[in-house]
Amino acid sequence: MDIVQAENRIKELRESIDYHNYRYYVLDNPEITDAEYDKLMRELISLESQFPQLITPDSPSQRVGGEPLEAFKKVTHREPMISLADAFSEEELRDFNRRVTENVGNQVEYVVELKIDGLAVSLTYENGLLVTAATRGDGVVGEDVTQNVKTIKSVPLRLNIQKDKIPMVIEVRGEIYLSKEGFKKLNEEREEMGLPTFANPRNAAAGSIRQLDSKITAKRPLSTFMYALGYVEGIEFNTHLEVLEFYKACGFKVNPHIKSFNNFDDVIDYCMSWKEKRHSLPYEIDGMVIKVNSLHFQKILGSTAKTPRWAIAYKFPAEQKISVIEDIVVSV
Ligand SMILES: CC(C)(C)c1nc(N2CCN(c3ncccn3)CC2)c2cc(C(N)=O)c(N)nc2n1
């Protein structure tokens, strides 16, 4: 095979592997078996090793990182990652709505999202290519965890949209999480290896992302839901829902239970409905997040020093954790 044929075959393989990653890790609906997928990846890696000049940073073969890092570099977010004010009751939610409607009138559309209990992350794409993934840190400066985040198959290495729609720069924000199932399996493995177990999926996700060796991260079943926009250049949005639709079009995973409402009573009903329903979800949530949909209204409402006036978290009451103490059999 000459280099032109290799280039064509490599392009085909990359598109096919990216597509099957999207089907499996974003849609949770694979079309091929793991064996067929592995065969495609083996052929790509073999061709790239024969023609290393054809390797590109966005090739799916580049997901499992290189050498372990000595330490994480620091990254300054182009737009700070602000925090969220918490509401713990219906009354506090209604106070939030009152403050909003006093400022922008009572024709406000809200977007309501599950509050995924994971680790916030900021993904920077330049001309459509993933260049930096950073933890939230103190909101202004985070840690560069790009090599580790590249191992997460639900994170696209390239925005999968037509060229003329690709923004020059975009900071895509979301949550990295471990499913309840993945958390249980990881702790069982650690117990077998005599390693300390993680207290909850959030700690397990944070511990997996803060690995200096990305080969360890690659073995952890991490996933993502993207839910916010940071700095952006080269594309305009009018609403939060438009941002989420754009993320879906780019190939990101967006939570399927996000809903919008014009009536605040419906917002409250939806939040309360998830207090019990959440136990049937395959991942942990610790509340809901309510956001004003209009980006124009978000700008008018602005932020305090630490939190937006256009969004609030509703936290579910902490649950009584029943810890089963192994039956102690006393031999008589
Ligand atoms: C963009 C805004 C500020 C409105 C925002 N901020 C969030 N967070 C802020 C505070 N964060 C934070 N993390 C650690 C320490 C302090 N704050 C971590 C996420 C959101 C978290 C979730 C979620 N978890 O599912 C979500 N669906 N939407 C969010 N939206």
XYZ file of C-alpha atoms and ligand atoms in Angstrom:
362
model
C 0.000 0.000 0.000
C 1.473 3.392 -0.966
C 1.108 6.553 1.127
C -1.906 7.853 -0.889
C -3.807 4.602 -0.413
C -2.771 4.608 3.280
C -4.016 8.197 3.676
C -7.423 7.271 2.200
C -7.751 4.123 4.296
C -6.688 5.994 7.487
C -9.342 8.687 6.785
C -12.009 5.982 6.366
C -10.939 4.193 9.557
C -10.925 7.416 11.640
C -14.402 8.403 10.486
C -15.721 4.918 11.173
C -14.103 4.696 14.637
C -15.322 8.201 15.590
C -18.829 7.242 14.439
C -18.853 3.991 16.433
C -17.468 5.798 19.515
C -20.357 8.265 19.182
C -22.916 5.427 18.837
C -21.536 3.521 21.842
C -20.488 6.274 24.308
C -22.865 9.159 23.472
C -26.010 7.429 22.187
C -25.443 4.271 24.247
C -26.611 2.420 21.122
C -23.714 0.598 19.364
C -24.128 -0.876 15.865
C -21.039 -3.155 15.843
C -19.507 -5.598 18.322
C -16.474 -4.759 20.468
C -14.468 -7.272 18.396
C -15.325 -5.476 15.121
C -14.459 -2.129 16.776
C -11.109 -3.447 18.049
C -10.304 -4.740 14.529
C -10.824 -1.221 13.077
C -8.623 0.325 15.782
C -5.871 -2.308 15.284
C -5.822 -1.581 11.529
C -5.617 2.198 12.158
C -2.760 1.835 14.670
C -0.900 -0.508 12.314
C -1.243 1.891 9.342
C -0.217 4.888 11.475
C 2.870 3.021 12.701
C 3.818 2.279 9.062
C 3.178 5.929 8.082
C 3.823 7.999 11.279
C 3.822 11.230 9.251
C 0.063 10.663 8.816
C -0.673 10.737 12.585
C -2.814 13.749 13.625
C -3.720 14.880 17.197
C -7.431 14.230 16.583
C -6.888 10.624 15.463
C -8.828 8.218 17.734
C -5.515 6.354 18.171
C -4.211 9.391 20.145
C -6.754 9.026 22.966
C -4.647 6.834 25.255
C -1.953 9.265 26.427
C 1.784 9.007 26.364
C 4.183 9.087 29.284
C 2.900 9.861 32.810
C 3.156 13.568 33.762
C 5.401 14.858 36.576
C 2.664 17.316 37.586
C -0.345 19.100 36.131
C 0.219 22.451 34.421
C -2.026 25.346 35.449
C -4.600 26.723 32.990
C -6.350 30.094 33.229
C -9.936 29.877 31.981
C -10.715 32.489 29.283
C -14.050 32.948 31.103
C -14.129 32.166 34.853
C -16.116 29.077 35.914
C -18.505 30.698 38.407
C -20.220 28.760 41.156
C -23.929 28.216 41.833
C -26.085 29.539 44.680
C -28.063 26.812 46.451
C -31.772 26.686 47.292
C -32.956 24.096 49.799
C -36.713 24.630 49.683
C -39.602 25.513 47.413
C -39.817 28.899 49.132
C -36.186 29.687 48.307
C -36.851 28.696 44.706
C -39.832 31.053 44.559
C -37.624 33.840 45.992
C -35.188 33.187 43.125
C -38.012 33.423 40.580
C -39.256 36.648 42.187
C -35.806 38.269 41.937
C -35.581 37.226 38.289
C -39.063 38.458 37.278
C -38.533 41.774 39.123
C -35.619 42.396 36.781
C -36.730 40.965 33.441
C -40.515 40.720 33.680
C -42.607 37.610 34.182
C -42.352 36.162 30.674
C -39.305 34.098 31.634
C -38.549 30.677 30.172
C -36.463 28.433 32.463
C -34.341 25.411 31.560
C -34.233 22.730 34.286
C -31.373 20.212 34.401
C -30.408 17.319 36.666
C -27.441 18.315 38.851
C -24.959 15.551 38.003
C -22.783 14.669 40.995
C -19.390 14.554 39.301
C -16.457 16.848 38.537
C -16.803 20.071 36.536
C -14.565 20.358 33.478
C -13.886 22.974 30.807
C -13.004 21.804 27.252
C -11.415 24.370 24.918
C -11.763 23.765 21.183
C -9.800 25.943 18.735
C -10.915 25.738 15.112
C -12.847 22.637 16.097
C -9.945 20.736 17.675
C -9.778 19.868 21.390
C -6.687 21.732 22.631
C -7.162 21.925 26.427
C -9.259 20.213 29.089
C -9.078 21.802 32.541
C -10.570 21.214 35.959
C -12.533 24.059 37.551
C -9.830 24.737 40.156
C -10.685 27.975 41.983
C -12.902 29.071 39.093
C -10.173 31.206 37.495
C -7.205 28.809 37.300
C -7.609 25.050 36.936
C -5.364 22.049 36.216
C -4.544 20.934 32.678
C -5.967 17.391 32.478
C -6.086 17.238 28.651
C -4.319 13.856 28.317
C -6.713 12.255 30.807
C -9.877 13.760 29.309
C -8.848 12.573 25.809
C -9.248 8.994 27.097
C -12.980 9.625 27.719
C -14.697 8.304 24.563
C -17.792 10.556 24.958
C -15.506 13.615 24.554
C -15.093 14.410 20.827
C -11.491 15.194 19.809
C -12.933 17.330 17.008
C -16.292 19.178 16.692
C -18.256 17.002 14.277
C -20.044 19.829 12.393
C -19.665 21.402 8.945
C -16.591 23.609 8.530
C -18.369 26.953 8.191
C -20.180 26.418 11.522
C -16.960 25.761 13.507
C -16.219 28.603 16.012
C -12.639 29.911 16.277
C -12.672 29.313 20.021
C -15.252 27.751 22.335
C -15.061 26.697 26.001
C -17.511 23.807 26.467
C -18.356 23.103 30.110
C -19.841 20.057 31.689
C -19.487 17.312 34.240
C -17.307 14.201 34.208
C -18.976 11.400 36.151
C -18.819 7.709 36.959
C -22.017 5.657 36.690
C -23.285 3.852 39.796
C -22.431 0.561 38.062
C -18.936 1.724 37.084
C -18.343 3.018 40.633
C -19.432 -0.316 42.192
C -17.173 -2.336 39.840
C -14.186 -0.028 40.438
C -14.523 -0.337 44.212
C -14.846 -4.122 43.974
C -11.613 -4.250 41.918
C -9.861 -2.006 44.435
C -11.022 -4.125 47.335
C -9.669 -7.247 45.631
C -6.329 -5.446 45.168
C -6.314 -4.339 48.792
C -6.567 -0.678 47.726
C -8.686 1.909 49.598
C -12.156 2.268 48.051
C -13.758 5.562 46.973
C -16.494 7.010 49.190
C -18.765 8.012 46.299
C -18.818 8.286 42.462
C -17.818 11.985 42.587
C -14.597 11.215 44.500
C -13.925 8.275 42.164
C -14.329 10.527 39.097
C -12.082 13.212 40.641
C -9.476 10.600 41.589
C -9.565 9.179 38.048
C -9.131 12.583 36.385
C -6.317 13.609 38.732
C -4.161 10.639 37.650
C -0.716 11.679 36.368
C -0.658 8.483 34.284
C -3.443 8.678 31.678
C -3.195 4.904 31.063
C -4.850 4.510 34.486
C -7.535 7.070 33.595
C -8.175 5.192 30.329
C -9.195 2.100 32.341
C -11.857 4.021 34.327
C -15.411 4.011 32.840
C -15.771 7.813 32.918
C -18.534 9.629 31.041
C -19.683 13.234 30.551
C -22.715 15.512 30.230
C -22.059 18.979 28.790
C -24.259 21.807 30.101
C -22.730 25.281 29.872
C -20.943 27.704 27.573
C -17.795 29.584 28.537
C -15.855 31.949 26.278
C -16.863 31.723 22.611
C -15.633 33.443 19.431
C -17.131 33.045 15.976
C -20.662 31.895 16.727
C -23.704 33.616 18.305
C -26.344 32.029 20.554
C -29.618 33.584 21.803
C -30.676 30.933 24.323
C -29.261 28.207 26.555
C -31.335 25.630 24.673
C -29.596 26.681 21.434
C -26.228 26.066 23.120
C -27.326 22.562 24.163
C -28.650 21.786 20.644
C -25.303 22.951 19.210
C -23.454 20.670 21.639
C -25.573 17.676 20.540
C -24.860 18.507 16.876
C -21.109 18.617 17.656
C -21.237 15.096 19.107
C -21.235 15.898 22.847
C -23.330 13.982 25.359
C -26.161 16.170 26.738
C -28.453 14.920 29.479
C -31.763 13.593 28.064
C -33.882 14.852 31.010
C -33.330 18.596 30.390
C -36.694 20.390 30.055
C -37.836 23.998 29.639
C -40.871 25.630 31.280
C -42.597 29.029 31.086
C -44.442 28.565 34.355
C -42.506 28.428 37.639
C -45.012 26.043 39.280
C -44.054 23.512 36.584
C -40.344 24.141 37.343
C -40.966 23.294 40.987
C -43.062 20.213 40.166
C -40.316 18.931 37.851
C -37.609 19.467 40.492
C -39.637 17.700 43.186
C -40.476 14.786 40.853
C -36.763 13.888 40.665
C -36.291 13.650 44.444
C -37.477 10.007 44.267
C -37.008 9.241 40.539
C -33.247 9.865 40.851
C -32.722 6.507 42.594
C -33.577 4.785 39.297
C -30.953 6.785 37.339
C -27.706 4.998 36.335
C -25.694 7.935 37.818
C -25.913 10.071 40.968
C -27.437 13.536 41.068
C -27.510 15.813 44.147
C -30.229 18.191 42.961
C -31.432 20.175 39.993
C -30.107 23.292 38.234
C -32.553 25.974 37.037
C -31.372 28.484 34.425
C -32.949 31.438 32.633
C -33.046 30.341 28.978
C -32.556 33.757 27.342
C -28.860 34.722 27.121
C -29.995 38.348 26.801
C -31.818 38.095 30.144
C -28.783 36.304 31.639
C -26.686 39.336 30.657
C -29.190 41.781 32.189
C -29.343 39.754 35.423
C -25.542 39.344 35.556
C -23.659 37.705 38.420
C -22.667 38.477 42.013
C -18.951 38.111 42.842
C -19.336 34.339 42.894
C -22.639 33.193 41.389
C -25.013 34.029 38.525
C -28.321 35.763 39.327
C -29.854 33.853 36.394
C -29.327 30.329 37.743
C -29.725 28.431 41.002
C -29.181 24.903 42.261
C -31.976 23.137 44.134
C -30.320 20.639 46.506
C -32.181 17.494 47.536
C -32.182 16.850 51.325
C -29.220 14.616 52.294
C -30.333 11.005 52.592
C -29.932 8.801 55.636
C -27.215 6.392 54.432
C -27.909 2.957 55.852
C -24.606 1.149 56.165
C -25.074 -2.581 56.533
C -22.745 -3.901 59.215
C -21.746 -7.478 58.363
C -23.528 -9.886 60.704
C -21.096 -10.712 63.461
C -21.331 -14.421 64.117
C -20.066 -15.179 67.582
C -19.141 -18.838 67.801
C -20.264 -20.234 71.144
C -22.997 27.622 34.257
C -23.636 27.527 35.618
C -22.873 28.408 36.620
C -25.080 27.995 35.556
C -23.596 26.085 36.068
N -22.712 25.752 37.002
C -22.629 24.471 37.421
N -21.673 24.218 38.390
C -21.142 25.412 39.030
C -20.514 25.174 40.288
N -19.648 24.067 40.328
C -18.798 23.979 41.364
N -18.019 22.885 41.470
C -17.170 22.788 42.495
C -17.089 23.823 43.454
C -17.905 24.932 43.299
N -18.769 25.000 42.259
C -19.808 22.961 39.427
C -20.869 23.046 38.441
C -23.489 23.474 36.877
C -23.487 22.118 37.255
C -24.385 21.237 36.639
C -24.347 19.804 37.026
N -23.525 19.420 37.996
O -25.082 18.987 36.435
C -25.284 21.731 35.649
N -26.186 20.906 35.031
N -25.276 23.033 35.307
C -24.408 23.902 35.883
N -24.445 25.198 35.486
